[in-house]
XYZ file of N, CA, C and O in Angstrom:
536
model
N -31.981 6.110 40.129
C -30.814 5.273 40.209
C -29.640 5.884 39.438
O -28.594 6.279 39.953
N -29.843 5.901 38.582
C -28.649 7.126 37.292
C -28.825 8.069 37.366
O -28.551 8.544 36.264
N -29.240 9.027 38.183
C -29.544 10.293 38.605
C -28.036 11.019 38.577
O -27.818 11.888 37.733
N -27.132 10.673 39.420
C -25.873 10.936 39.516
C -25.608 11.247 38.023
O -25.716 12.418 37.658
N -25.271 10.292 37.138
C -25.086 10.803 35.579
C -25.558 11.979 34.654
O -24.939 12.705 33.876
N -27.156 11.890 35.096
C -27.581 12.715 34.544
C -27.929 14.265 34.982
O -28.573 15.103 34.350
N -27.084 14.408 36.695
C -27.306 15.603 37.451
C -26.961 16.753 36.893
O -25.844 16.974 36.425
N -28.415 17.980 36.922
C -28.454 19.079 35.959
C -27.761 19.020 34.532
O -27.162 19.992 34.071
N -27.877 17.886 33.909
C -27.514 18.039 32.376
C -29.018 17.351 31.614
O -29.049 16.841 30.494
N -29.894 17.465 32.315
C -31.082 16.505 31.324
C -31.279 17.968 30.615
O -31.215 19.088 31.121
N -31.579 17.515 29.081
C -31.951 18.917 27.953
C -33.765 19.060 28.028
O -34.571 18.136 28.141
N -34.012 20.391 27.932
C -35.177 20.843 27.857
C -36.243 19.808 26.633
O -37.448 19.567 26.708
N -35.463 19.472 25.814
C -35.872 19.014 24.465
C -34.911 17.564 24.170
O -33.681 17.588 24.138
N -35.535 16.638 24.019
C -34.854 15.713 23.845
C -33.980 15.041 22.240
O -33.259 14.081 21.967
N -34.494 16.043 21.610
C -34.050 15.851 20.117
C -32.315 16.853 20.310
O -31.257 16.948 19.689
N -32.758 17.254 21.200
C -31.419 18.885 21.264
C -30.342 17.831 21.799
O -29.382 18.597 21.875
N -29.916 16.759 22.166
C -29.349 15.801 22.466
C -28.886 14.819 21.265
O -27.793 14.253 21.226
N -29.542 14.752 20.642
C -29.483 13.756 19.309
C -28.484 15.607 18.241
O -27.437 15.690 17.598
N -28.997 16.106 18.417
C -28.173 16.882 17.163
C -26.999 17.528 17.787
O -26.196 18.140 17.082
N -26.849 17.428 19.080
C -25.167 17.839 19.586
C -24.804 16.570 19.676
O -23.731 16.598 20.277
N -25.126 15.265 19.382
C -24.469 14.091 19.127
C -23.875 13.706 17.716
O -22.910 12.999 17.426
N -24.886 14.498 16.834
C -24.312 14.074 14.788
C -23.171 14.907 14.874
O -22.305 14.193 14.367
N -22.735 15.756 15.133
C -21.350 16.244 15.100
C -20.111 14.978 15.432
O -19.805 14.297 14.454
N -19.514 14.708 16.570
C -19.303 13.891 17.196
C -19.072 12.627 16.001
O -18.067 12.190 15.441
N -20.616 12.272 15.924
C -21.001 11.061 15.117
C -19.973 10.968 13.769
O -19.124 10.087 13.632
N -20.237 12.095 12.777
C -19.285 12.296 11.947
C -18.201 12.474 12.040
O -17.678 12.072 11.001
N -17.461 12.875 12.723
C -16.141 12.960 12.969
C -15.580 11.675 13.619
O -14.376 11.422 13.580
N -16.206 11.119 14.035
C -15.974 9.473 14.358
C -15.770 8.696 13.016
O -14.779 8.000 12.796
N -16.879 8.897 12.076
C -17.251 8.127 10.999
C -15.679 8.751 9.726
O -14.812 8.093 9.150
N -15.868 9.734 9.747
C -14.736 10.201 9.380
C -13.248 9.706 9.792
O -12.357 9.330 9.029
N -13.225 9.786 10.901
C -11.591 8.906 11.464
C -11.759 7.329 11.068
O -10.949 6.803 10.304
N -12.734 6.683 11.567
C -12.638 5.745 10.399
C -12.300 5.655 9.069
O -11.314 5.011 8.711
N -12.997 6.217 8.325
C -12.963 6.270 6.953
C -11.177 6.741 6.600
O -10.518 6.153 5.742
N -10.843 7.441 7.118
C -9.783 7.762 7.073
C -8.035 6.879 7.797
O -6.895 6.590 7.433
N -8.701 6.823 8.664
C -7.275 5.349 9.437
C -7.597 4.750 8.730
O -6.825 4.576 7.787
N -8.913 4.053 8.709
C -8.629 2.361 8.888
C -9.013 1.582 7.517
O -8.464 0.589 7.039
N -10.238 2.405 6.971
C -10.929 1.779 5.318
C -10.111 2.112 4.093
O -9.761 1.261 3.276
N -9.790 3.565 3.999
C -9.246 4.069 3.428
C -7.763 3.382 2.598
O -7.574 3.092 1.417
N -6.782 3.283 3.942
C -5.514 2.432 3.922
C -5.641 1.140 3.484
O -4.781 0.681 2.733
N -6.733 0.371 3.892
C -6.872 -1.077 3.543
C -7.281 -1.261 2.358
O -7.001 -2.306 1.770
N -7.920 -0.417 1.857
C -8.577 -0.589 0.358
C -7.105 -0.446 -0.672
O -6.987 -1.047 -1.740
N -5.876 0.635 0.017
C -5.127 0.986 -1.103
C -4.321 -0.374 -0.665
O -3.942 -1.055 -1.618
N -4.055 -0.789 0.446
C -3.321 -2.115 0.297
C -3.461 -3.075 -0.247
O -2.608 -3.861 -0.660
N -5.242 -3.137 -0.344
C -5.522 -4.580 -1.518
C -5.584 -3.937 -2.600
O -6.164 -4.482 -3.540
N -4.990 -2.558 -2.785
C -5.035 -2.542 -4.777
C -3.959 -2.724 -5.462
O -3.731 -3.045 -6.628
N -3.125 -2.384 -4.258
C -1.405 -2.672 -4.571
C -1.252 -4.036 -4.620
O -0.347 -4.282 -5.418
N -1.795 -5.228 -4.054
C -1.539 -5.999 -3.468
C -1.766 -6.683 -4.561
O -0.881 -7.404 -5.020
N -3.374 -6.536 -5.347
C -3.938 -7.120 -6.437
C -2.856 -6.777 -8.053
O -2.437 -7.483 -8.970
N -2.760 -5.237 -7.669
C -1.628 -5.131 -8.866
C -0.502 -5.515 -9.063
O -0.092 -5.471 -10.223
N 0.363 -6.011 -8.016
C 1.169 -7.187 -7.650
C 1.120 -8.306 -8.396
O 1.831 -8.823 -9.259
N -0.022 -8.585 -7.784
C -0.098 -10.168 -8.700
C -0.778 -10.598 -9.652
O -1.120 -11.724 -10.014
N -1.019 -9.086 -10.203
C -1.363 -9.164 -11.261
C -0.629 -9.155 -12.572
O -1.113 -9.422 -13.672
N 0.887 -8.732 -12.237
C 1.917 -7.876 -12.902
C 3.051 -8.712 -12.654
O 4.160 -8.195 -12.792
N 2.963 -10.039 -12.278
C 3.760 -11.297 -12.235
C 3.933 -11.675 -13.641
O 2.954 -11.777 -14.380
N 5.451 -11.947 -14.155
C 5.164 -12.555 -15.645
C 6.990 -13.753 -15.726
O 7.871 -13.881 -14.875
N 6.889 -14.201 -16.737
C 7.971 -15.357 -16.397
C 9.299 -14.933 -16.060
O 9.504 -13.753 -16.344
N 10.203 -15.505 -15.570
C 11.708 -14.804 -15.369
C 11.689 -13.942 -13.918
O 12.674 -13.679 -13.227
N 10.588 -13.657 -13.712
C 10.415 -12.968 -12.300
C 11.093 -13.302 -10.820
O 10.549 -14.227 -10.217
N 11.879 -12.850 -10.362
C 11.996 -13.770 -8.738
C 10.926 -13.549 -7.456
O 11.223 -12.624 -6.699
N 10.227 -13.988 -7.277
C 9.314 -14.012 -6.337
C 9.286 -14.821 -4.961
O 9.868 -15.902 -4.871
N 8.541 -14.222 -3.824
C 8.786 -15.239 -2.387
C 7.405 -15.195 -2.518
O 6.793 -14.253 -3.022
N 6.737 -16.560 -1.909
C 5.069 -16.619 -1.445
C 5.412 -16.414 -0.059
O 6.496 -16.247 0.500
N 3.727 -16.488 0.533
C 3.682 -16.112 2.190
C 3.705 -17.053 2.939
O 3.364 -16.874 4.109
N 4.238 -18.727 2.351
C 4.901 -19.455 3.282
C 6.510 -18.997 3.443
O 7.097 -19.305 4.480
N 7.146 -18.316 2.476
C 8.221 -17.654 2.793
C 9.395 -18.990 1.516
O 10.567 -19.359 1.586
N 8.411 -19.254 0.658
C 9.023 -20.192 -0.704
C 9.776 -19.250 -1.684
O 9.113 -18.218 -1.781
N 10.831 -19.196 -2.404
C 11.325 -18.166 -3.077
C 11.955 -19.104 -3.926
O 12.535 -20.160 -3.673
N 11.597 -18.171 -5.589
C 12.108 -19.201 -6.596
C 11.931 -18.244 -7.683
O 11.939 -17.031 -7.473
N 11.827 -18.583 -8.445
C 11.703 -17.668 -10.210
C 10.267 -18.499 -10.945
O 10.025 -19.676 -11.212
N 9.608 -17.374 -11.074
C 8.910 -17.941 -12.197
C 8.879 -18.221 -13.499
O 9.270 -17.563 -14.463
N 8.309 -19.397 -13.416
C 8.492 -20.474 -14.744
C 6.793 -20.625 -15.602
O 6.754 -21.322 -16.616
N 5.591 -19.990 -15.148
C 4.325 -20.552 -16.059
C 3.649 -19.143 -15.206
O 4.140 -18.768 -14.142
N 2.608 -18.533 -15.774
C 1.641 -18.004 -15.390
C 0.304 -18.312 -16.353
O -0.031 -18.424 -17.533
N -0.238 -18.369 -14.921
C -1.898 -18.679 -15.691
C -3.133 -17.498 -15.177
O -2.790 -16.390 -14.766
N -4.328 -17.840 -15.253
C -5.028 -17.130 -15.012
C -5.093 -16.726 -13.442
O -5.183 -15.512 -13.258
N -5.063 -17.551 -12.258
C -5.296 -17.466 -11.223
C -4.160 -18.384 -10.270
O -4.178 -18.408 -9.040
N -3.295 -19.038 -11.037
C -2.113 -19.760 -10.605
C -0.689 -19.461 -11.031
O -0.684 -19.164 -12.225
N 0.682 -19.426 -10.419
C 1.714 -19.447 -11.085
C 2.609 -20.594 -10.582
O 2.588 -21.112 -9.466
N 3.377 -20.878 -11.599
C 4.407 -22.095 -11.140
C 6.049 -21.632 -10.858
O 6.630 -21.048 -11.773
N 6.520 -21.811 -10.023
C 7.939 -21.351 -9.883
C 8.791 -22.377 -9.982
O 8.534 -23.524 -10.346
N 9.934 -21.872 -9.606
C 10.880 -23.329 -9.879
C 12.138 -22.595 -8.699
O 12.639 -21.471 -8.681
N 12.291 -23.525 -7.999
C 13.163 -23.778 -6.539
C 14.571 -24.144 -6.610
O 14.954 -24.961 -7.447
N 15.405 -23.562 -5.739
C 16.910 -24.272 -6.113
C 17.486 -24.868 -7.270
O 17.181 -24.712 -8.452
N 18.231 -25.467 -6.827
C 19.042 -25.938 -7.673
C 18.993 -27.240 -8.569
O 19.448 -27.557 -9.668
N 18.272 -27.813 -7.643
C 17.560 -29.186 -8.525
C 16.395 -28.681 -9.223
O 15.848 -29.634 -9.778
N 15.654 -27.378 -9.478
C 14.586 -26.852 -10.087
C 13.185 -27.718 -10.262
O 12.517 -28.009 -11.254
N 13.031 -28.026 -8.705
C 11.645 -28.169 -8.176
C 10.369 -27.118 -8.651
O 10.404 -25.901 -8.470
N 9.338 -27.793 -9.241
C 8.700 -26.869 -9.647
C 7.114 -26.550 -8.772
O 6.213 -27.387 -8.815
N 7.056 -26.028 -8.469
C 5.425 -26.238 -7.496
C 4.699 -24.774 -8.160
O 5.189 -23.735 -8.603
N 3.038 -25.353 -7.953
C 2.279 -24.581 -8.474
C 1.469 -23.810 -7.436
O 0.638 -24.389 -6.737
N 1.690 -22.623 -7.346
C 0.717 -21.498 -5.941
C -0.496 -20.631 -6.556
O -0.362 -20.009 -7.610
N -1.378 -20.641 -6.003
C -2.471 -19.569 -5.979
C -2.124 -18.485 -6.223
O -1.154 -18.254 -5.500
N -2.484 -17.131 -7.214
C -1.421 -15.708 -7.133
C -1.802 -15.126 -5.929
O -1.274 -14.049 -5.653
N -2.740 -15.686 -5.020
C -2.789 -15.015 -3.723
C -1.963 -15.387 -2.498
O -2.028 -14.945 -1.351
N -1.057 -16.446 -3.110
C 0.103 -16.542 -1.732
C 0.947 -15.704 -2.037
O 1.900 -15.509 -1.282
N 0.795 -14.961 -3.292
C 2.399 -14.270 -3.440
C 2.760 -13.213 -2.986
O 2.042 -12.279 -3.341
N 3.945 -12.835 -2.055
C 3.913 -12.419 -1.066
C 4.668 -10.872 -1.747
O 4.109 -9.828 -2.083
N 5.791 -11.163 -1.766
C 6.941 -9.991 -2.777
C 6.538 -10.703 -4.318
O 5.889 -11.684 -4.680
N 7.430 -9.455 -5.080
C 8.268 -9.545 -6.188
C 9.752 -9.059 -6.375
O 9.880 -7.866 -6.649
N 10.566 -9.604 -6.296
C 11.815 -9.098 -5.884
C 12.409 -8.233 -7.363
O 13.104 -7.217 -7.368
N 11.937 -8.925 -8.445
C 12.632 -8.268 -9.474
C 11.591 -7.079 -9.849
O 11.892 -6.114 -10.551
N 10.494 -7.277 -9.347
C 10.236 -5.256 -9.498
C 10.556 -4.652 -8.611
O 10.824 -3.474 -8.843
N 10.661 -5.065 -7.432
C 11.391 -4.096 -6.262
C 12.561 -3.609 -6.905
O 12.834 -2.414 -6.792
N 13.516 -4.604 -7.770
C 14.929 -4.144 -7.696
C 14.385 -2.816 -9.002
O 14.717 -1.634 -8.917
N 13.839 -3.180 -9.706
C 13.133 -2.225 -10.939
C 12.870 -1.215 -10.858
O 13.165 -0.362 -11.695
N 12.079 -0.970 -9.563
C 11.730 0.198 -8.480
C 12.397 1.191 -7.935
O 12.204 2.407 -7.950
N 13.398 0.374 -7.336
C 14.792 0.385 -6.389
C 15.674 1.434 -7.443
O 15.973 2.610 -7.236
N 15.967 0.613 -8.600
C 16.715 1.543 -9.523
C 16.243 2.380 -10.559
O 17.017 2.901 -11.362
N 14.617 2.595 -10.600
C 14.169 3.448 -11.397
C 14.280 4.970 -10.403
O 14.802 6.034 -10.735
N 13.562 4.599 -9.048
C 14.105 5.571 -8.403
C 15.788 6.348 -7.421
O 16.020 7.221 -6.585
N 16.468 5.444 -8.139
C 17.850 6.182 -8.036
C 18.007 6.883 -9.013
O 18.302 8.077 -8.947
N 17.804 6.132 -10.239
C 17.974 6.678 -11.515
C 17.634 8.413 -11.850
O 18.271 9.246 -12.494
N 16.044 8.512 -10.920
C 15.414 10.087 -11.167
C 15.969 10.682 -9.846
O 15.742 11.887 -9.738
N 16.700 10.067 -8.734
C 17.340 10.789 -7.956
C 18.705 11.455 -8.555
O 19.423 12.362 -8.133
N 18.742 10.939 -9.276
C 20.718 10.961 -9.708
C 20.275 12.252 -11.045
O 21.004 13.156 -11.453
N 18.890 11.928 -11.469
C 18.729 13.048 -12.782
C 18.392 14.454 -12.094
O 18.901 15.544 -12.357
N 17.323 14.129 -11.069
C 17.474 15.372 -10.198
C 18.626 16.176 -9.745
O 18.602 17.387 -9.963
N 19.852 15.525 -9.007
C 20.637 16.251 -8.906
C 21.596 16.711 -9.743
O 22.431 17.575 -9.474
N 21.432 15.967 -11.037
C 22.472 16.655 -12.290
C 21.713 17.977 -12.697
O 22.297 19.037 -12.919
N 20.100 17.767 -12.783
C 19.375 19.273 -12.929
C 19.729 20.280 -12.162
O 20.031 21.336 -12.718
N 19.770 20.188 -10.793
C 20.020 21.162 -9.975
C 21.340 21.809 -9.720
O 21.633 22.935 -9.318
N 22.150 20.632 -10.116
C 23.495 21.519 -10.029
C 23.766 22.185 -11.501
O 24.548 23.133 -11.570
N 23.143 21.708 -12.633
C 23.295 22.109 -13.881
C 22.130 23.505 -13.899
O 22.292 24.185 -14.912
N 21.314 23.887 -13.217
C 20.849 25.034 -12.744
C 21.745 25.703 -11.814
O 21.812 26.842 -12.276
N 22.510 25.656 -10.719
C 23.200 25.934 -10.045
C 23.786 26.509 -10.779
O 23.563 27.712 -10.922
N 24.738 25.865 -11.503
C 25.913 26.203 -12.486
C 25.565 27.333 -13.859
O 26.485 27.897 -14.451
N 24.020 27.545 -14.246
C 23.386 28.332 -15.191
C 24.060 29.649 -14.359
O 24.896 30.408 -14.848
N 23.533 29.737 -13.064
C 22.871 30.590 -12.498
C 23.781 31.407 -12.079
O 23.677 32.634 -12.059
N 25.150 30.458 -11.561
C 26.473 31.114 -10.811
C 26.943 31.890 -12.560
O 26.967 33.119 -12.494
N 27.204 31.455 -13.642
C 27.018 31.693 -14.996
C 27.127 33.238 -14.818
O 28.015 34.070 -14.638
N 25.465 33.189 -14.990
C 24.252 34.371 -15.022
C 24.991 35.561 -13.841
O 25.064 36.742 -14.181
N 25.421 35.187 -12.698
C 25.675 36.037 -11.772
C 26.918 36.660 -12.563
O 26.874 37.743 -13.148
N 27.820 35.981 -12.510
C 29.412 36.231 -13.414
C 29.397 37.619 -14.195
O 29.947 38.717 -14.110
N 28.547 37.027 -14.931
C 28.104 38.296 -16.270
C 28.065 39.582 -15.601
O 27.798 40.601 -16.237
């Protein structure tokens, strides 16, 4: 019935089939490991160090899309406080979605070493045109 499939490819040895398959096998297991486990593991470490690294004065949004400043941190909860009437509600640290005031922290730590980089390089530049002069 499956004859068609298997026309002139059946192996002399049936194990000789199984070991031109572990090649294959690993390199499968490998692209996994690599797309898909790999990436997800570093997203929940970032994700965990996030909210782990929440502390008062902070501006934060949860993943109902709530945005406010924090006002209390506890072990496994934080409390924010909302607008202008300073509504206060208490979230799980696992709704929390951003941190806006380390982004901005982020944001300008790395301008900061962009802007030092290019004073190095032109202040090498400028050694160098110097050095040529001479």
């Amino acid at each position: 019935m499956f004859y068609f499939l298997t026309e002139g490819t059946v192996p002399a040895d049936p194990s000789a089939g199984l070991l031109g398959m572990l090649p294959m096998l690993l390199i499968m297991v490998a692209v996994f490991y690599f797309m898909i486990i790999r990436p997800e593991n570093k997203r929940k470490k970032e994700a965990e160090q996030l909210r782990s690294s929440i502390k008062n004065g902070d501006k934060v949004t949860t993943i109902g899309g709530i945005t406010g400043k924090v006002v209390d941190v506890k072990e496994d909860r934080f409390v924010i406080e909302t607008g202008a009437d300073q509504v206060r509600i208490e979230f799980a640290k696992w709704a929390l979605s951003t941190n806006e005031t380390a982004a901005e922290a982020a944001k300008e730590a790395a301008k900061k070493a962009e802007e030092d980089r290019a004073k190095a390089k032109a202040a090498k530049k400028a050694a160098k045109a110097n050095k040529d002069m001479l």
